[in-house]
């Protein structure tokens, strides 16, 4: 009997109905994320060009992420009470309606910086209330023992939608203006809302979320007693500090050309690097030790940022070669950041005892939500008061020096366990990116670690 068939439902099994919903879910995920990336691109572009401040651009991520930190407990309670699929449906519907506000303001020529920040903050509140539901819905929809495959298909679709949304968003903005971008964002929510309501009807009896008595304090106690996990958390912080370089992309794009399409191309470069990670992990696994890969990636990210800084100094606004180099170097930087984010996440999953997983994963979830916005604000301050090239150079220097000075040895045992796995660890292609739904390391309910 073909081993693949034993997981496939027959026409009489309940999962036969879910197979159609799964296909619609993956399609809807791609559609809604393309709209969200369009809107976040235009928001970033407009805020930078209205304020000419990298710091103000960094505040976008702060407004987006802060509600998720504050509302984490409430989001879990709401999901437990009403069901992940139903909550996701209503929140996505609200997000679609909320996008009509900047669309209407743009149509009336009143879309100012304050309105854009209000939209981002409101969107962040809705996403904060929705935080645990993305993974929980996939858990409900996945075929038996096929959750990793559904997760992989989901993140792949989101990654492709992100690149498409960034490029298309820049084109729509230039062609017909920002109002239409936000209108498209609102409309792209409809397919996923319909899918989630259908999911809620089919899985109405399976929405319970288990409560946990663990707290962040339990995770901190574990870190004090486990040097390998503490080292991994420090390197996770470094990952999201390095990723803060993206806050300078609007300024770099403006130095090349004021056209929004230039920013969309630059942002898509770092996403392309992330998409390549999933392919690289499968190729590298079993051939090169992950501890070595981690060191190489941090050096690679630091060198890439240094190249961007030098390109900014030497190229200015007159060199097409420098413009092309700025785009090309974002690909290996994005690759290096996400590769390391995936490695340290897997190290933490392997090294955390089963009884401490909930608290440790919650702590891990807070790292990008806290470190990302703070880092972007700091890099923005440096860029505004010194220069973009100086800010990139400082981030590059910190990355390289930290990689040299901070010991990787506490994680050696966990790296050994990672090296001997039969299958490579899973990759979230969006893990290091900023903006709408771009950092799904903040899921509060993860699959069982390998």
XYZ file of C-alpha atoms in Angstrom:
450
model
C 0.000 0.000 0.000
C 1.323 3.452 -0.889
C 2.483 5.137 2.339
C 1.039 8.429 1.158
C -2.484 7.029 1.021
C -2.721 6.132 4.690
C -3.006 9.832 5.590
C -5.511 10.690 2.886
C -9.212 10.774 3.842
C -11.735 8.676 2.007
C -14.906 10.300 0.693
C -16.712 9.104 3.843
C -14.271 10.599 6.359
C -14.975 13.955 8.056
C -11.684 15.372 6.786
C -13.027 15.218 3.209
C -14.982 18.398 3.922
C -11.947 20.065 5.447
C -9.802 19.385 2.386
C -11.814 21.929 0.377
C -11.613 24.455 3.213
C -7.840 23.923 3.443
C -7.382 24.765 -0.218
C -9.554 27.870 0.131
C -7.688 28.834 3.318
C -4.287 28.747 1.610
C -5.636 30.798 -1.303
C -7.291 33.284 1.051
C -4.084 33.642 3.078
C -2.192 34.648 -0.031
C -4.862 37.156 -1.067
C -5.244 38.880 2.309
C -1.501 39.146 2.914
C -0.892 40.664 -0.500
C -3.362 43.416 0.407
C -1.838 43.940 3.847
C 1.669 44.263 2.447
C 0.453 46.789 -0.107
C -1.063 48.906 2.651
C 1.955 48.675 4.970
C 4.299 49.577 2.118
C 2.313 52.700 1.271
C 2.026 53.611 4.971
C 5.799 53.370 5.379
C 6.403 55.354 2.202
C 3.965 58.148 3.066
C 5.117 58.554 6.672
C 8.750 58.832 5.634
C 8.063 61.248 2.790
C 5.772 63.418 4.918
C 8.177 63.556 7.889
C 11.591 62.844 6.287
C 12.411 61.060 9.544
C 13.723 57.503 9.853
C 12.753 57.633 13.543
C 9.107 58.301 12.670
C 9.261 55.389 10.245
C 10.515 53.172 13.083
C 7.505 54.179 15.194
C 5.285 52.281 12.732
C 6.482 48.946 14.108
C 6.144 50.213 17.683
C 2.501 51.151 17.082
C 1.861 47.824 15.386
C 3.547 45.532 17.941
C 2.800 47.210 21.268
C -0.878 46.121 21.368
C 0.141 42.479 20.878
C 2.327 42.659 23.991
C -0.434 44.248 26.059
C -3.317 42.105 24.753
C -1.665 38.659 24.758
C -3.664 37.393 27.754
C -6.955 38.857 26.535
C -6.443 37.373 23.060
C -6.042 33.872 24.492
C -9.138 34.282 26.668
C -11.246 35.473 23.717
C -10.016 32.629 21.536
C -10.783 30.094 24.264
C -14.296 31.432 24.719
C -15.446 31.923 21.131
C -13.155 29.679 19.067
C -10.118 30.568 16.978
C -11.822 30.418 13.580
C -14.791 32.580 14.599
C -12.576 35.191 16.272
C -10.246 35.229 13.253
C -13.242 35.771 10.957
C -14.592 38.745 12.913
C -11.163 40.311 13.430
C -10.332 40.020 9.717
C -13.690 41.573 8.854
C -12.916 44.431 11.244
C -9.468 44.866 9.691
C -11.043 45.107 6.243
C -13.490 47.748 7.435
C -10.700 49.601 9.272
C -8.730 49.861 6.001
C -11.643 51.828 4.530
C -10.776 54.725 6.864
C -7.439 55.641 5.216
C -9.021 54.874 1.837
C -11.748 57.458 2.493
C -9.291 59.993 3.950
C -7.044 59.615 0.912
C -10.018 60.173 -1.373
C -10.758 63.416 0.475
C -7.059 64.434 0.490
C -6.910 64.262 4.289
C -4.599 61.253 4.739
C -1.997 62.797 7.033
C 0.662 61.295 9.294
C -1.600 61.243 12.362
C -4.269 59.317 10.453
C -1.713 56.817 9.196
C -0.379 56.176 12.705
C -3.961 55.830 13.972
C -4.610 53.219 11.280
C -1.458 51.285 12.202
C -2.294 51.409 15.924
C -5.868 50.255 15.340
C -4.641 47.524 13.047
C -2.128 46.482 15.722
C -4.923 46.252 18.312
C -6.929 43.967 16.026
C -3.882 41.820 15.295
C -3.111 41.710 19.016
C -6.586 40.344 19.718
C -6.053 37.817 16.933
C -2.544 36.736 17.956
C -3.034 33.043 18.839
C -5.562 32.207 16.139
C -3.464 31.806 12.997
C -1.741 28.664 14.253
C -4.846 27.357 16.041
C -6.896 27.553 12.827
C -4.231 25.566 10.979
C -4.298 23.023 13.798
C -8.042 22.644 13.254
C -7.755 22.395 9.471
C -4.707 20.148 9.144
C -5.171 16.555 8.108
C -4.023 13.965 10.687
C -0.229 14.167 11.107
C -0.022 16.773 8.336
C 0.249 19.969 10.385
C 3.902 20.650 9.384
C 2.950 20.387 5.715
C 0.063 22.849 6.166
C 2.300 25.252 8.105
C 4.900 25.079 5.338
C 2.337 25.674 2.599
C 0.913 28.609 4.554
C 4.225 30.397 5.102
C 5.240 29.756 1.488
C 2.000 31.325 0.230
C 2.433 34.301 2.572
C 6.027 34.811 1.434
C 5.023 34.844 -2.227
C 2.055 37.097 -1.473
C 4.358 39.504 0.360
C 6.654 39.916 -2.624
C 3.673 40.302 -4.972
C 1.958 42.762 -2.625
C 5.040 44.934 -2.230
C 5.638 45.174 -5.964
C 1.966 45.611 -6.863
C 1.396 48.112 -4.057
C 4.101 50.397 -5.393
C 2.632 50.200 -8.902
C -0.960 50.911 -7.759
C 0.194 53.827 -5.612
C 2.031 55.436 -8.520
C -0.782 54.738 -10.986
C -3.922 55.747 -9.058
C -2.920 56.917 -5.556
C -2.938 55.624 -1.956
C -6.706 55.477 -1.537
C -6.974 52.637 -4.010
C -4.232 50.689 -2.225
C -6.169 50.761 1.050
C -9.385 49.904 -0.788
C -7.695 46.840 -2.286
C -6.447 45.959 1.210
C -10.030 46.087 2.513
C -11.359 43.911 -0.306
C -8.644 41.274 0.032
C -9.952 40.427 3.519
C -13.249 39.060 2.144
C -12.107 35.586 0.931
C -10.357 34.766 4.218
C -13.334 35.972 6.281
C -15.616 33.603 4.354
C -13.171 30.737 4.852
C -12.959 31.350 8.606
C -16.739 31.410 9.031
C -16.942 28.134 7.107
C -14.199 26.709 9.325
C -16.064 27.836 12.456
C -19.216 26.026 11.318
C -17.379 22.772 10.569
C -15.136 22.764 13.654
C -17.504 24.315 16.187
C -16.862 21.616 18.805
C -13.043 21.740 18.591
C -12.227 25.311 19.551
C -11.156 24.830 23.162
C -7.754 26.265 24.022
C -6.008 24.750 27.015
C -5.069 27.169 29.741
C -1.619 27.172 31.227
C -0.589 28.047 34.744
C 2.937 28.879 33.649
C 4.222 32.446 33.689
C 7.105 34.432 32.253
C 8.768 34.046 35.639
C 8.996 30.295 35.070
C 10.839 30.910 31.808
C 13.249 33.358 33.439
C 13.990 30.822 36.180
C 14.763 28.231 33.519
C 17.089 30.635 31.699
C 19.092 31.245 34.892
C 19.696 27.505 35.225
C 20.253 26.667 31.528
C 23.127 28.645 29.911
C 22.422 27.177 26.471
C 18.866 28.538 26.381
C 19.989 31.903 27.761
C 22.621 32.152 25.019
C 20.016 31.242 22.388
C 17.699 33.999 23.646
C 20.542 36.523 23.463
C 21.216 35.539 19.862
C 17.481 35.778 19.124
C 17.627 39.378 20.366
C 20.611 39.988 18.092
C 18.619 38.631 15.120
C 15.859 41.172 15.557
C 18.314 43.954 16.285
C 20.024 43.253 12.958
C 16.626 43.127 11.228
C 16.046 46.734 12.318
C 18.112 47.837 9.306
C 14.863 47.669 7.306
C 13.767 50.948 8.907
C 16.377 52.707 6.741
C 14.987 51.344 3.460
C 12.554 54.262 2.867
C 15.438 56.707 3.223
C 17.649 54.650 0.895
C 14.821 54.396 -1.627
C 14.261 58.170 -1.455
C 17.944 58.791 -2.181
C 17.589 56.693 -5.331
C 14.221 57.988 -6.517
C 11.121 59.422 -4.835
C 8.994 56.817 -6.621
C 7.224 54.339 -4.298
C 8.108 51.498 -6.652
C 11.774 51.802 -5.613
C 10.848 51.172 -1.973
C 8.740 48.169 -2.962
C 11.697 46.673 -4.844
C 14.081 47.224 -1.903
C 11.671 45.669 0.599
C 11.031 42.684 -1.649
C 14.778 41.963 -1.721
C 14.906 41.035 1.959
C 11.798 38.876 1.545
C 13.366 37.032 -1.372
C 16.291 36.211 0.906
C 13.854 34.757 3.420
C 12.177 32.559 0.825
C 15.555 31.066 -0.069
C 16.128 29.926 3.513
C 13.637 27.042 3.302
C 15.528 25.683 0.298
C 18.924 26.175 1.935
C 17.957 24.429 5.177
C 17.111 21.240 3.311
C 20.391 21.415 1.378
C 22.596 22.190 4.371
C 21.061 19.790 6.885
C 23.461 16.938 7.618
C 26.310 18.501 5.639
C 27.388 21.483 7.763
C 27.104 21.887 11.534
C 24.435 24.394 12.525
C 26.764 26.144 14.969
C 29.052 26.976 12.060
C 26.126 28.104 9.922
C 25.021 30.445 12.708
C 28.417 32.146 12.965
C 28.755 32.480 9.190
C 25.288 34.009 8.903
C 25.949 36.646 11.556
C 29.216 37.586 9.872
C 27.413 37.602 6.525
C 24.695 39.915 7.829
C 27.282 42.259 9.325
C 29.325 42.364 6.137
C 26.185 42.903 4.057
C 25.159 45.854 6.208
C 28.675 47.292 5.926
C 28.407 47.004 2.144
C 25.080 48.861 2.246
C 26.677 51.601 4.359
C 29.623 51.950 1.963
C 27.246 51.935 -1.015
C 25.294 54.799 0.556
C 28.481 56.821 1.083
C 30.030 56.221 -2.316
C 26.972 55.888 -4.533
C 24.719 58.698 -3.430
C 21.943 59.517 -5.876
C 23.971 59.414 -9.082
C 25.137 55.813 -9.459
C 22.859 53.167 -10.957
C 25.455 50.552 -10.017
C 25.158 51.610 -6.373
C 21.355 51.412 -6.616
C 21.516 47.865 -7.950
C 24.052 46.911 -5.274
C 21.761 48.259 -2.523
C 18.950 46.007 -3.765
C 21.099 42.935 -4.288
C 22.703 43.094 -0.856
C 19.296 43.046 0.883
C 18.814 39.474 -0.374
C 21.783 37.889 1.484
C 21.092 40.045 4.551
C 17.479 38.839 4.678
C 18.706 35.288 4.137
C 21.256 35.505 6.976
C 18.808 37.040 9.461
C 16.044 34.526 8.875
C 18.438 31.581 8.817
C 19.707 32.553 12.264
C 16.192 33.244 13.546
C 15.212 29.732 12.459
C 18.309 28.188 14.043
C 17.942 29.832 17.459
C 14.198 29.124 17.504
C 14.877 25.435 16.872
C 17.611 25.400 19.541
C 15.125 26.778 22.069
C 12.479 24.263 21.022
C 14.908 21.375 21.459
C 16.366 22.588 24.753
C 13.146 23.483 26.580
C 11.701 20.783 28.874
C 8.149 19.799 27.990
C 6.699 21.173 31.235
C 8.222 24.624 30.555
C 7.305 25.008 26.885
C 4.321 27.319 27.282
C 6.193 29.908 29.350
C 9.402 29.671 27.293
C 7.585 30.024 23.974
C 5.652 32.992 25.315
C 8.961 34.605 26.323
C 10.388 33.826 22.894
C 7.285 35.348 21.323
C 7.924 38.615 23.154
C 11.464 39.016 21.780
C 10.543 40.279 18.270
C 7.619 42.260 19.670
C 9.879 44.183 22.062
C 13.345 44.126 20.483
C 12.127 44.923 16.954
C 10.389 48.247 17.696
C 13.044 49.424 20.178
C 15.824 48.608 17.702
C 14.078 50.404 14.864
C 13.583 53.495 17.007
C 17.287 53.469 17.987
C 18.434 52.970 14.393
C 16.040 55.713 13.321
C 17.556 58.101 15.860
C 21.049 57.314 14.572
C 19.974 57.800 10.962
C 18.264 61.123 11.692
C 21.064 62.588 13.823
C 24.054 61.104 11.968
C 23.223 59.559 8.605
C 21.734 56.423 7.120
C 25.184 55.103 6.262
C 26.405 55.726 9.832
C 23.373 53.919 11.276
C 23.946 50.925 8.997
C 27.641 50.936 9.841
C 26.916 50.891 13.569
C 24.461 47.990 13.226
C 27.065 46.147 11.135
C 29.778 46.771 13.736
C 27.607 45.646 16.652
C 26.658 42.482 14.755
C 30.210 41.490 13.902
C 31.696 42.367 17.308
C 28.918 40.567 19.201
C 29.425 37.496 17.047
C 33.135 37.551 17.875
C 32.874 38.310 21.588
C 29.794 36.398 22.783
C 30.416 32.686 23.175
C 28.320 30.219 21.196
C 29.569 27.295 23.277
C 26.718 27.179 25.828
C 24.472 26.041 22.980
C 26.820 23.261 21.848
C 24.707 20.419 23.221
C 21.565 21.790 21.597
C 23.433 22.294 18.315
C 24.529 18.640 18.486
C 20.910 17.574 18.906
C 19.912 19.793 15.993
C 22.638 18.312 13.781
C 21.505 14.706 14.274
C 17.824 15.220 13.498
C 16.563 13.011 10.703
C 14.707 15.923 9.084
C 15.644 19.615 8.922
C 13.874 22.019 11.254
C 10.871 24.020 9.996
C 11.326 27.542 8.660
C 9.000 30.525 8.879
C 9.858 32.533 5.762
C 8.461 35.724 7.301
C 10.061 35.457 10.710
C 12.382 38.440 10.497
C 10.288 40.899 8.536
C 8.524 43.957 9.847
C 5.006 45.122 9.251
C 1.620 43.497 8.879
C 1.652 39.934 10.200
C 5.326 39.689 9.314
C 6.745 38.171 12.473
C 4.860 34.999 13.186
C 7.365 33.949 15.825
C 4.872 35.445 18.252
C 2.425 32.533 18.038
C 1.372 31.631 21.570
C 0.586 28.018 20.699
C 3.262 26.163 18.804
C 3.399 22.562 17.559
C 5.332 20.138 19.687
C 9.045 20.770 19.307
C 11.161 18.283 17.488
